[in-house]
PDB file of C-alpha atoms and ligand atoms in Angstrom:
ATOM      1  CA  MET A1231      68.586  65.678  80.119  1.00 46.00           C
ATOM      2  CA  ASN A1232      66.689  64.580  83.098  1.00 44.00           C
ATOM      3  CA  GLU A1233      63.270  65.288  81.123  1.00 46.00           C
ATOM      4  CA  GLN A1234      64.285  62.125  79.047  1.00 48.00           C
ATOM      5  CA  LEU A1235      64.861  60.264  82.228  1.00 45.00           C
ATOM      6  CA  GLY A1236      61.438  61.288  83.421  1.00 44.00           C
ATOM      7  CA  ILE A1237      62.597  62.694  86.640  1.00 56.00           C
ATOM      8  CA  GLY A1238      61.077  66.074  86.059  1.00 69.00           C
ATOM      9  CA  MET A1239      63.161  67.865  88.763  1.00 75.00           C
ATOM     10  CA  THR A1240      64.825  69.891  86.200  1.00 75.00           C
ATOM     11  CA  SER A1241      61.881  70.105  83.767  1.00 86.00           C
ATOM     12  CA  GLN A1242      60.768  73.228  82.079  1.00 87.00           C
ATOM     13  CA  ARG A1243      57.730  73.413  84.328  1.00 90.00           C
ATOM     14  CA  THR A1244      59.790  73.182  87.420  1.00 91.00           C
ATOM     15  CA  ARG A1245      61.924  76.121  85.961  1.00 93.00           C
ATOM     16  CA  ASP A1246      58.857  78.117  85.212  1.00 95.00           C
ATOM     17  CA  ARG A1247      57.753  77.822  88.828  1.00 95.00           C
ATOM     18  CA  LEU A1248      60.994  79.426  89.813  1.00 97.00           C
ATOM     19  CA  ILE A1249      60.365  82.305  87.452  1.00 98.00           C
ATOM     20  CA  ALA A1250      56.637  82.870  88.787  1.00 98.00           C
ATOM     21  CA  GLN A1251      58.423  83.021  92.409  1.00 98.00           C
ATOM     22  CA  LEU A1252      60.929  85.457  91.100  1.00 98.00           C
ATOM     23  CA  GLN A1253      58.161  87.565  89.851  1.00 98.00           C
ATOM     24  CA  GLU A1254      56.138  87.529  93.055  1.00 98.00           C
ATOM     25  CA  LEU A1255      59.360  88.561  94.868  1.00 98.00           C
ATOM     26  CA  GLY A1256      59.371  91.572  92.569  1.00 98.00           C
ATOM     27  CA  ILE A1257      61.514  90.872  89.770  1.00 98.00           C
ATOM     28  CA  LYS A1258      59.975  92.646  86.662  1.00 98.00           C
ATOM     29  CA  ASP A1259      62.708  92.925  84.053  1.00 98.00           C
ATOM     30  CA  GLN A1260      61.451  90.582  81.245  1.00 98.00           C
ATOM     31  CA  ARG A1261      64.954  90.087  79.655  1.00 98.00           C
ATOM     32  CA  VAL A1262      66.461  88.694  83.073  1.00 98.00           C
ATOM     33  CA  LEU A1263      63.357  86.402  83.575  1.00 98.00           C
ATOM     34  CA  SER A1264      63.437  85.234  79.995  1.00 98.00           C
ATOM     35  CA  VAL A1265      67.089  84.101  80.248  1.00 97.00           C
ATOM     36  CA  MET A1266      66.545  82.834  83.838  1.00 97.00           C
ATOM     37  CA  ARG A1267      63.879  80.611  82.467  1.00 96.00           C
ATOM     38  CA  LYS A1268      66.242  78.989  79.749  1.00 94.00           C
ATOM     39  CA  VAL A1269      69.608  78.650  81.541  1.00 95.00           C
ATOM     40  CA  PRO A1270      69.816  75.174  83.014  1.00 95.00           C
ATOM     41  CA  ARG A1271      71.047  76.014  86.541  1.00 97.00           C
ATOM     42  CA  HIS A1272      71.307  72.160  87.571  1.00 95.00           C
ATOM     43  CA  LEU A1273      74.388  71.926  85.559  1.00 96.00           C
ATOM     44  CA  PHE A1274      76.308  74.588  87.745  1.00 97.00           C
ATOM     45  CA  MET A1275      76.269  72.256  90.722  1.00 97.00           C
ATOM     46  CA  ALA A1276      76.957  68.677  92.114  1.00 96.00           C
ATOM     47  CA  GLU A1277      74.579  66.126  90.503  1.00 94.00           C
ATOM     48  CA  ALA A1278      73.514  65.118  94.158  1.00 94.00           C
ATOM     49  CA  LEU A1279      71.954  68.713  94.528  1.00 95.00           C
ATOM     50  CA  ALA A1280      70.334  68.984  90.966  1.00 93.00           C
ATOM     51  CA  SER A1281      67.002  67.994  92.270  1.00 92.00           C
ATOM     52  CA  ARG A1282      67.136  71.402  94.171  1.00 95.00           C
ATOM     53  CA  ALA A1283      68.404  73.634  91.517  1.00 96.00           C
ATOM     54  CA  TYR A1284      65.138  75.331  90.830  1.00 96.00           C
ATOM     55  CA  GLU A1285      64.420  76.213  94.459  1.00 97.00           C
ATOM     56  CA  ASN A1286      65.013  79.695  95.279  1.00 98.00           C
ATOM     57  CA  THR A1287      67.910  79.151  97.368  1.00 97.00           C
ATOM     58  CA  SER A1288      71.774  79.139  97.514  1.00 96.00           C
ATOM     59  CA  LEU A1289      73.589  75.801  97.503  1.00 97.00           C
ATOM     60  CA  PRO A1290      77.166  74.507  98.393  1.00 97.00           C
ATOM     61  CA  ILE A1291      79.423  74.422  95.384  1.00 97.00           C
ATOM     62  CA  GLY A1292      82.465  73.264  97.499  1.00 97.00           C
ATOM     63  CA  HIS A1293      85.599  75.224  98.935  1.00 96.00           C
ATOM     64  CA  GLY A1294      83.127  77.007 101.362  1.00 95.00           C
ATOM     65  CA  GLN A1295      81.446  78.888  98.736  1.00 96.00           C
ATOM     66  CA  THR A1296      77.721  78.803  97.307  1.00 96.00           C
ATOM     67  CA  ILE A1297      75.863  79.269  94.118  1.00 97.00           C
ATOM     68  CA  SER A1298      74.158  82.451  94.538  1.00 96.00           C
ATOM     69  CA  GLN A1299      70.304  82.351  95.203  1.00 97.00           C
ATOM     70  CA  PRO A1300      68.308  82.752  91.908  1.00 98.00           C
ATOM     71  CA  TYR A1301      66.546  85.990  93.359  1.00 98.00           C
ATOM     72  CA  MET A1302      69.698  87.595  94.024  1.00 98.00           C
ATOM     73  CA  VAL A1303      71.112  86.809  90.699  1.00 98.00           C
ATOM     74  CA  ALA A1304      68.184  88.280  89.153  1.00 98.00           C
ATOM     75  CA  ARG A1305      67.819  91.318  91.319  1.00 98.00           C
ATOM     76  CA  MET A1306      71.640  92.021  90.817  1.00 98.00           C
ATOM     77  CA  THR A1307      71.320  91.592  87.187  1.00 98.00           C
ATOM     78  CA  GLU A1308      68.015  93.641  86.930  1.00 98.00           C
ATOM     79  CA  LEU A1309      69.839  96.719  88.782  1.00 98.00           C
ATOM     80  CA  LEU A1310      72.802  96.234  86.378  1.00 98.00           C
ATOM     81  CA  ILE A1311      70.864  96.632  83.130  1.00 98.00           C
ATOM     82  CA  GLU A1312      68.086  98.911  84.195  1.00 97.00           C
ATOM     83  CA  ASP A1313      69.046 102.011  82.116  1.00 95.00           C
ATOM     84  CA  GLY A1314      70.427  99.542  79.065  1.00 96.00           C
ATOM     85  CA  LEU A1315      72.470  96.934  78.363  1.00 98.00           C
ATOM     86  CA  PRO A1316      76.251  97.145  78.825  1.00 98.00           C
ATOM     87  CA  GLU A1317      78.622  96.020  76.207  1.00 98.00           C
ATOM     88  CA  ASN A1318      81.233  94.576  78.673  1.00 98.00           C
ATOM     89  CA  VAL A1319      80.712  93.491  82.153  1.00 99.00           C
ATOM     90  CA  LEU A1320      83.350  92.467  84.710  1.00 99.00           C
ATOM     91  CA  GLU A1321      82.133  89.930  87.335  1.00 98.00           C
ATOM     92  CA  VAL A1322      83.883  89.335  90.650  1.00 98.00           C
ATOM     93  CA  GLY A1323      83.480  85.869  91.859  1.00 98.00           C
ATOM     94  CA  THR A1324      82.813  83.274  89.248  1.00 98.00           C
ATOM     95  CA  GLY A1325      81.837  80.634  91.634  1.00 98.00           C
ATOM     96  CA  SER A1326      79.880  78.108  89.949  1.00 98.00           C
ATOM     97  CA  GLY A1327      79.515  80.084  86.620  1.00 98.00           C
ATOM     98  CA  TYR A1328      75.874  80.502  86.994  1.00 98.00           C
ATOM     99  CA  GLN A1329      75.726  84.193  87.293  1.00 98.00           C
ATOM    100  CA  SER A1330      78.314  84.480  84.552  1.00 98.00           C
ATOM    101  CA  SER A1331      75.962  82.582  82.331  1.00 98.00           C
ATOM    102  CA  ILE A1332      72.968  84.925  82.939  1.00 98.00           C
ATOM    103  CA  LEU A1333      75.233  87.839  82.269  1.00 98.00           C
ATOM    104  CA  ALA A1334      76.613  86.217  79.056  1.00 98.00           C
ATOM    105  CA  SER A1335      73.269  85.591  77.828  1.00 98.00           C
ATOM    106  CA  LEU A1336      72.262  89.286  77.882  1.00 98.00           C
ATOM    107  CA  VAL A1337      75.637  91.417  77.119  1.00 98.00           C
ATOM    108  CA  PRO A1338      78.276  90.867  74.404  1.00 98.00           C
ATOM    109  CA  ARG A1339      81.339  90.266  76.632  1.00 98.00           C
ATOM    110  CA  VAL A1340      81.905  89.156  80.114  1.00 98.00           C
ATOM    111  CA  PHE A1341      85.222  89.295  81.999  1.00 98.00           C
ATOM    112  CA  SER A1342      85.062  87.066  85.100  1.00 98.00           C
ATOM    113  CA  VAL A1343      87.488  86.846  87.930  1.00 98.00           C
ATOM    114  CA  GLU A1344      87.653  84.251  90.615  1.00 98.00           C
ATOM    115  CA  ARG A1345      90.387  83.664  93.564  1.00 98.00           C
ATOM    116  CA  ILE A1346      89.761  79.817  93.905  1.00 98.00           C
ATOM    117  CA  ARG A1347      91.235  77.995  90.961  1.00 98.00           C
ATOM    118  CA  PRO A1348      89.433  74.689  91.030  1.00 98.00           C
ATOM    119  CA  LEU A1349      86.042  76.645  91.210  1.00 98.00           C
ATOM    120  CA  GLN A1350      86.822  78.611  88.230  1.00 98.00           C
ATOM    121  CA  ASP A1351      88.223  75.526  86.259  1.00 98.00           C
ATOM    122  CA  GLN A1352      84.875  73.732  86.823  1.00 98.00           C
ATOM    123  CA  ALA A1353      82.725  76.782  85.979  1.00 98.00           C
ATOM    124  CA  LYS A1354      84.759  77.320  82.651  1.00 98.00           C
ATOM    125  CA  LYS A1355      84.252  73.649  81.754  1.00 98.00           C
ATOM    126  CA  VAL A1356      80.447  73.996  82.235  1.00 98.00           C
ATOM    127  CA  LEU A1357      80.106  77.190  80.557  1.00 98.00           C
ATOM    128  CA  ALA A1358      82.001  75.867  77.454  1.00 98.00           C
ATOM    129  CA  ASP A1359      79.696  72.779  77.431  1.00 96.00           C
ATOM    130  CA  VAL A1360      76.513  74.781  77.599  1.00 96.00           C
ATOM    131  CA  GLY A1361      77.812  76.917  74.746  1.00 97.00           C
ATOM    132  CA  PHE A1362      79.163  80.160  75.984  1.00 98.00           C
ATOM    133  CA  ARG A1363      82.001  81.770  73.864  1.00 97.00           C
ATOM    134  CA  ASN A1364      81.609  85.326  75.324  1.00 98.00           C
ATOM    135  CA  ILE A1365      83.143  84.861  78.646  1.00 98.00           C
ATOM    136  CA  ASN A1366      86.927  85.444  79.440  1.00 98.00           C
ATOM    137  CA  PHE A1367      88.298  84.039  82.883  1.00 98.00           C
ATOM    138  CA  LYS A1368      91.069  85.076  85.182  1.00 98.00           C
ATOM    139  CA  HIS A1369      92.425  83.505  88.385  1.00 98.00           C
ATOM    140  CA  SER A1370      92.897  86.361  90.381  1.00 98.00           C
ATOM    141  CA  ASP A1371      91.933  88.623  93.362  1.00 98.00           C
ATOM    142  CA  GLY A1372      89.065  90.744  92.101  1.00 97.00           C
ATOM    143  CA  GLY A1373      89.979  93.313  94.464  1.00 97.00           C
ATOM    144  CA  TRP A1374      92.437  94.596  91.555  1.00 97.00           C
ATOM    145  CA  GLY A1375      89.790  94.259  89.246  1.00 98.00           C
ATOM    146  CA  TRP A1376      90.814  93.395  85.623  1.00 98.00           C
ATOM    147  CA  LYS A1377      92.274  96.643  84.270  1.00 98.00           C
ATOM    148  CA  VAL A1378      93.695  95.636  80.865  1.00 98.00           C
ATOM    149  CA  CYS A1379      90.259  94.480  79.647  1.00 98.00           C
ATOM    150  CA  GLY A1380      88.426  97.554  81.018  1.00 97.00           C
ATOM    151  CA  PRO A1381      87.276 100.036  81.494  1.00 98.00           C
ATOM    152  CA  TYR A1382      83.720  98.232  81.965  1.00 98.00           C
ATOM    153  CA  GLN A1383      80.154  99.484  81.257  1.00 98.00           C
ATOM    154  CA  GLY A1384      79.125  97.346  84.424  1.00 98.00           C
ATOM    155  CA  ILE A1385      80.666  95.593  87.183  1.00 98.00           C
ATOM    156  CA  LEU A1386      79.094  92.893  89.458  1.00 98.00           C
ATOM    157  CA  ALA A1387      80.449  91.355  92.519  1.00 98.00           C
ATOM    158  CA  ALA A1388      79.176  88.275  94.303  1.00 97.00           C
ATOM    159  CA  ALA A1389      81.166  88.549  97.438  1.00 97.00           C
ATOM    160  CA  ALA A1390      80.969  91.216 100.073  1.00 98.00           C
ATOM    161  CA  PRO A1391      84.077  93.486 101.067  1.00 98.00           C
ATOM    162  CA  VAL A1392      83.709  95.901 103.933  1.00 97.00           C
ATOM    163  CA  GLU A1393      84.354  98.858 101.749  1.00 97.00           C
ATOM    164  CA  ILE A1394      83.943  99.418  98.091  1.00 97.00           C
ATOM    165  CA  PRO A1395      87.179  98.440  96.469  1.00 97.00           C
ATOM    166  CA  MET A1396      88.732 101.623  94.599  1.00 96.00           C
ATOM    167  CA  ASN A1397      89.939  99.656  91.740  1.00 97.00           C
ATOM    168  CA  LEU A1398      86.547  98.542  90.656  1.00 98.00           C
ATOM    169  CA  LEU A1399      85.350 102.072  91.078  1.00 97.00           C
ATOM    170  CA  GLU A1400      88.298 103.093  88.601  1.00 97.00           C
ATOM    171  CA  GLN A1401      87.490 100.655  86.125  1.00 98.00           C
ATOM    172  CA  LEU A1402      83.968 101.900  85.590  1.00 98.00           C
ATOM    173  CA  VAL A1403      83.369 104.280  82.471  1.00 98.00           C
ATOM    174  CA  VAL A1404      81.401 107.358  83.281  1.00 97.00           C
ATOM    175  CA  GLY A1405      77.685 106.483  83.935  1.00 97.00           C
ATOM    176  CA  ALA A1406      78.512 102.736  84.443  1.00 98.00           C
ATOM    177  CA  LYS A1407      77.314 100.776  87.518  1.00 98.00           C
ATOM    178  CA  LEU A1408      78.887  98.696  90.143  1.00 98.00           C
ATOM    179  CA  ILE A1409      76.376  96.219  91.982  1.00 98.00           C
ATOM    180  CA  ILE A1410      78.026  94.904  94.985  1.00 98.00           C
ATOM    181  CA  PRO A1411      77.174  93.756  98.510  1.00 98.00           C
ATOM    182  CA  ILE A1412      79.073  95.759 101.210  1.00 98.00           C
ATOM    183  CA  GLY A1413      79.657  95.124 104.971  1.00 98.00           C
ATOM    184  CA  GLU A1414      80.683  92.612 107.481  1.00 96.00           C
ATOM    185  CA  GLU A1415      78.842  89.185 107.783  1.00 92.00           C
ATOM    186  CA  GLY A1416      75.263  89.726 109.116  1.00 93.00           C
ATOM    187  CA  LYS A1417      75.128  93.272 108.352  1.00 95.00           C
ATOM    188  CA  GLN A1418      75.450  93.449 104.562  1.00 98.00           C
ATOM    189  CA  VAL A1419      73.676  95.570 102.076  1.00 98.00           C
ATOM    190  CA  LEU A1420      73.371  95.544  98.414  1.00 98.00           C
ATOM    191  CA  GLN A1421      74.610  98.839  96.915  1.00 98.00           C
ATOM    192  CA  ARG A1422      74.419 100.179  93.388  1.00 98.00           C
ATOM    193  CA  VAL A1423      77.373 102.574  92.695  1.00 98.00           C
ATOM    194  CA  THR A1424      76.949 104.853  89.560  1.00 98.00           C
ATOM    195  CA  ARG A1425      80.115 106.491  88.198  1.00 97.00           C
ATOM    196  CA  THR A1426      79.363 110.250  87.386  1.00 96.00           C
ATOM    197  CA  GLU A1427      81.653 112.895  85.641  1.00 95.00           C
ATOM    198  CA  ALA A1428      82.826 113.968  88.964  1.00 92.00           C
ATOM    199  CA  ALA A1429      82.165 111.447  91.609  1.00 94.00           C
ATOM    200  CA  TYR A1430      80.274 108.399  92.396  1.00 97.00           C
ATOM    201  CA  GLU A1431      76.424 108.019  93.411  1.00 97.00           C
ATOM    202  CA  VAL A1432      75.676 105.284  95.953  1.00 98.00           C
ATOM    203  CA  GLU A1433      72.160 103.685  96.195  1.00 98.00           C
ATOM    204  CA  THR A1434      71.504 101.314  99.191  1.00 98.00           C
ATOM    205  CA  ILE A1435      69.145  98.668  97.660  1.00 98.00           C
ATOM    206  CA  GLU A1436      68.440  96.108 100.406  1.00 97.00           C
ATOM    207  CA  PRO A1437      69.855  93.788 103.134  1.00 98.00           C
ATOM    208  CA  VAL A1438      71.729  90.760 101.817  1.00 97.00           C
ATOM    209  CA  SER A1439      73.779  87.886 102.818  1.00 96.00           C
ATOM    210  CA  PHE A1440      76.994  86.804 100.948  1.00 96.00           C
ATOM    211  CA  VAL A1441      80.246  85.184 101.318  1.00 95.00           C
ATOM    212  CA  PRO A1442      83.172  87.609 102.296  1.00 96.00           C
ATOM    213  CA  PHE A1443      85.239  89.172  99.567  1.00 97.00           C
ATOM    214  CA  LEU A1444      88.776  87.804 100.473  1.00 95.00           C
ATOM    215  CA  LYS A1445      92.148  88.815  99.546  1.00 93.00           C
ATOM    216  CA  GLY A1446      94.833  86.898  97.344  1.00 91.00           C
ATOM    217  CA  ARG A1447      94.444  83.684  95.313  1.00 91.00           C
ATOM    218  CA  ALA A1448      93.755  80.231  96.519  1.00 90.00           C
TER     219      ALA A1448
HETATM  220  N1  SAH B 393      77.797  84.081  91.271  1.00 65.40           N
HETATM  221  C1  SAH B 393      78.589  83.020  91.691  1.00 65.40           C
HETATM  222  C2  SAH B 393      78.597  83.408  93.451  1.00 65.40           C
HETATM  223  C3  SAH B 393      79.709  82.511  93.889  1.00 65.40           C
HETATM  224  S1  SAH B 393      79.989  82.719  95.674  1.00 65.40           S
HETATM  225  C4  SAH B 393      77.505  81.734  91.593  1.00 65.40           C
HETATM  226  O1  SAH B 393      76.206  82.052  91.404  1.00 65.40           O
HETATM  227  O2  SAH B 393      78.069  80.551  91.618  1.00 65.40           O
HETATM  228  C5  SAH B 393      81.201  84.211  95.509  1.00 65.40           C
HETATM  229  C6  SAH B 393      82.437  83.790  94.851  1.00 65.40           C
HETATM  230  O3  SAH B 393      83.321  84.901  94.977  1.00 65.40           O
HETATM  231  C7  SAH B 393      83.257  82.575  95.662  1.00 65.40           C
HETATM  232  O4  SAH B 393      83.506  81.764  94.560  1.00 65.40           O
HETATM  233  C8  SAH B 393      84.355  83.329  96.254  1.00 65.40           C
HETATM  234  O5  SAH B 393      85.662  82.281  95.972  1.00 65.40           O
HETATM  235  C9  SAH B 393      84.776  84.311  95.376  1.00 65.40           C
HETATM  236  N2  SAH B 393      85.584  85.426  95.851  1.00 65.40           N
HETATM  237  C10 SAH B 393      85.691  85.896  97.005  1.00 65.40           C
HETATM  238  N3  SAH B 393      86.552  86.879  97.118  1.00 65.40           N
HETATM  239  C11 SAH B 393      86.946  87.169  95.913  1.00 65.40           C
HETATM  240  C12 SAH B 393      88.037  87.938  95.548  1.00 65.40           C
HETATM  241  N4  SAH B 393      88.496  88.887  96.181  1.00 65.40           N
HETATM  242  N5  SAH B 393      88.326  87.848  94.223  1.00 65.40           N
HETATM  243  C13 SAH B 393      87.811  86.949  93.464  1.00 65.40           C
HETATM  244  N6  SAH B 393      86.741  86.069  93.775  1.00 65.40           N
HETATM  245  C14 SAH B 393      86.620  86.248  94.881  1.00 65.40           C
END
């Protein structure tokens, strides 16, 4: 849209620069890079911030929340799909809907839970406008997961609880992965938890900084 206005802040060239940065930061999965090159991130934020949409940074989306940093979206998605594309994914923390759009570009069905109603309503609208038809939304505390639509072949959380929520683990099929930041603010790490026949295998990936995983609906 802005291309037509000749502004260029959201042009394909600007987007390609972000993709080059993600590669420099170690993102290798071509499937992830390819969808991130196409999805218009500037539509998932207030117009006043759109000129910064293709910087590798998180940005405010209101209600004290942020749209995740592109590197983090790429990294989490890469970790989720490394061993194959899941058929269905549960996302906790719809936020702006940007991460949902990346997931929905790669997997057949996405189920997205958000505790702040106005954020989810806005995300729903943008995602419908952009043309996504394979995302289901629920206004709820993601600590419960979304049991009736599960179990899931993958779960991704964009807010950090202090401990891994049991409900999320229970809604994974055997072999599936949960990608989640864990820990108190200032000392969080990204973890990948794989459900095995008998237990769960936890890998600690890297230090991260996410908003806290809060209880209840707002
Ligand atoms: N992936 C989103 C990230 C948004 S920030 C994006 O790129 O825009 C994380 C989101 O998690 C916030 O919107 C916050 O409200 C939500 N959140 C925090 N705790 C939650 C919980 N228990 N259940 C559901 N959503 C939660």
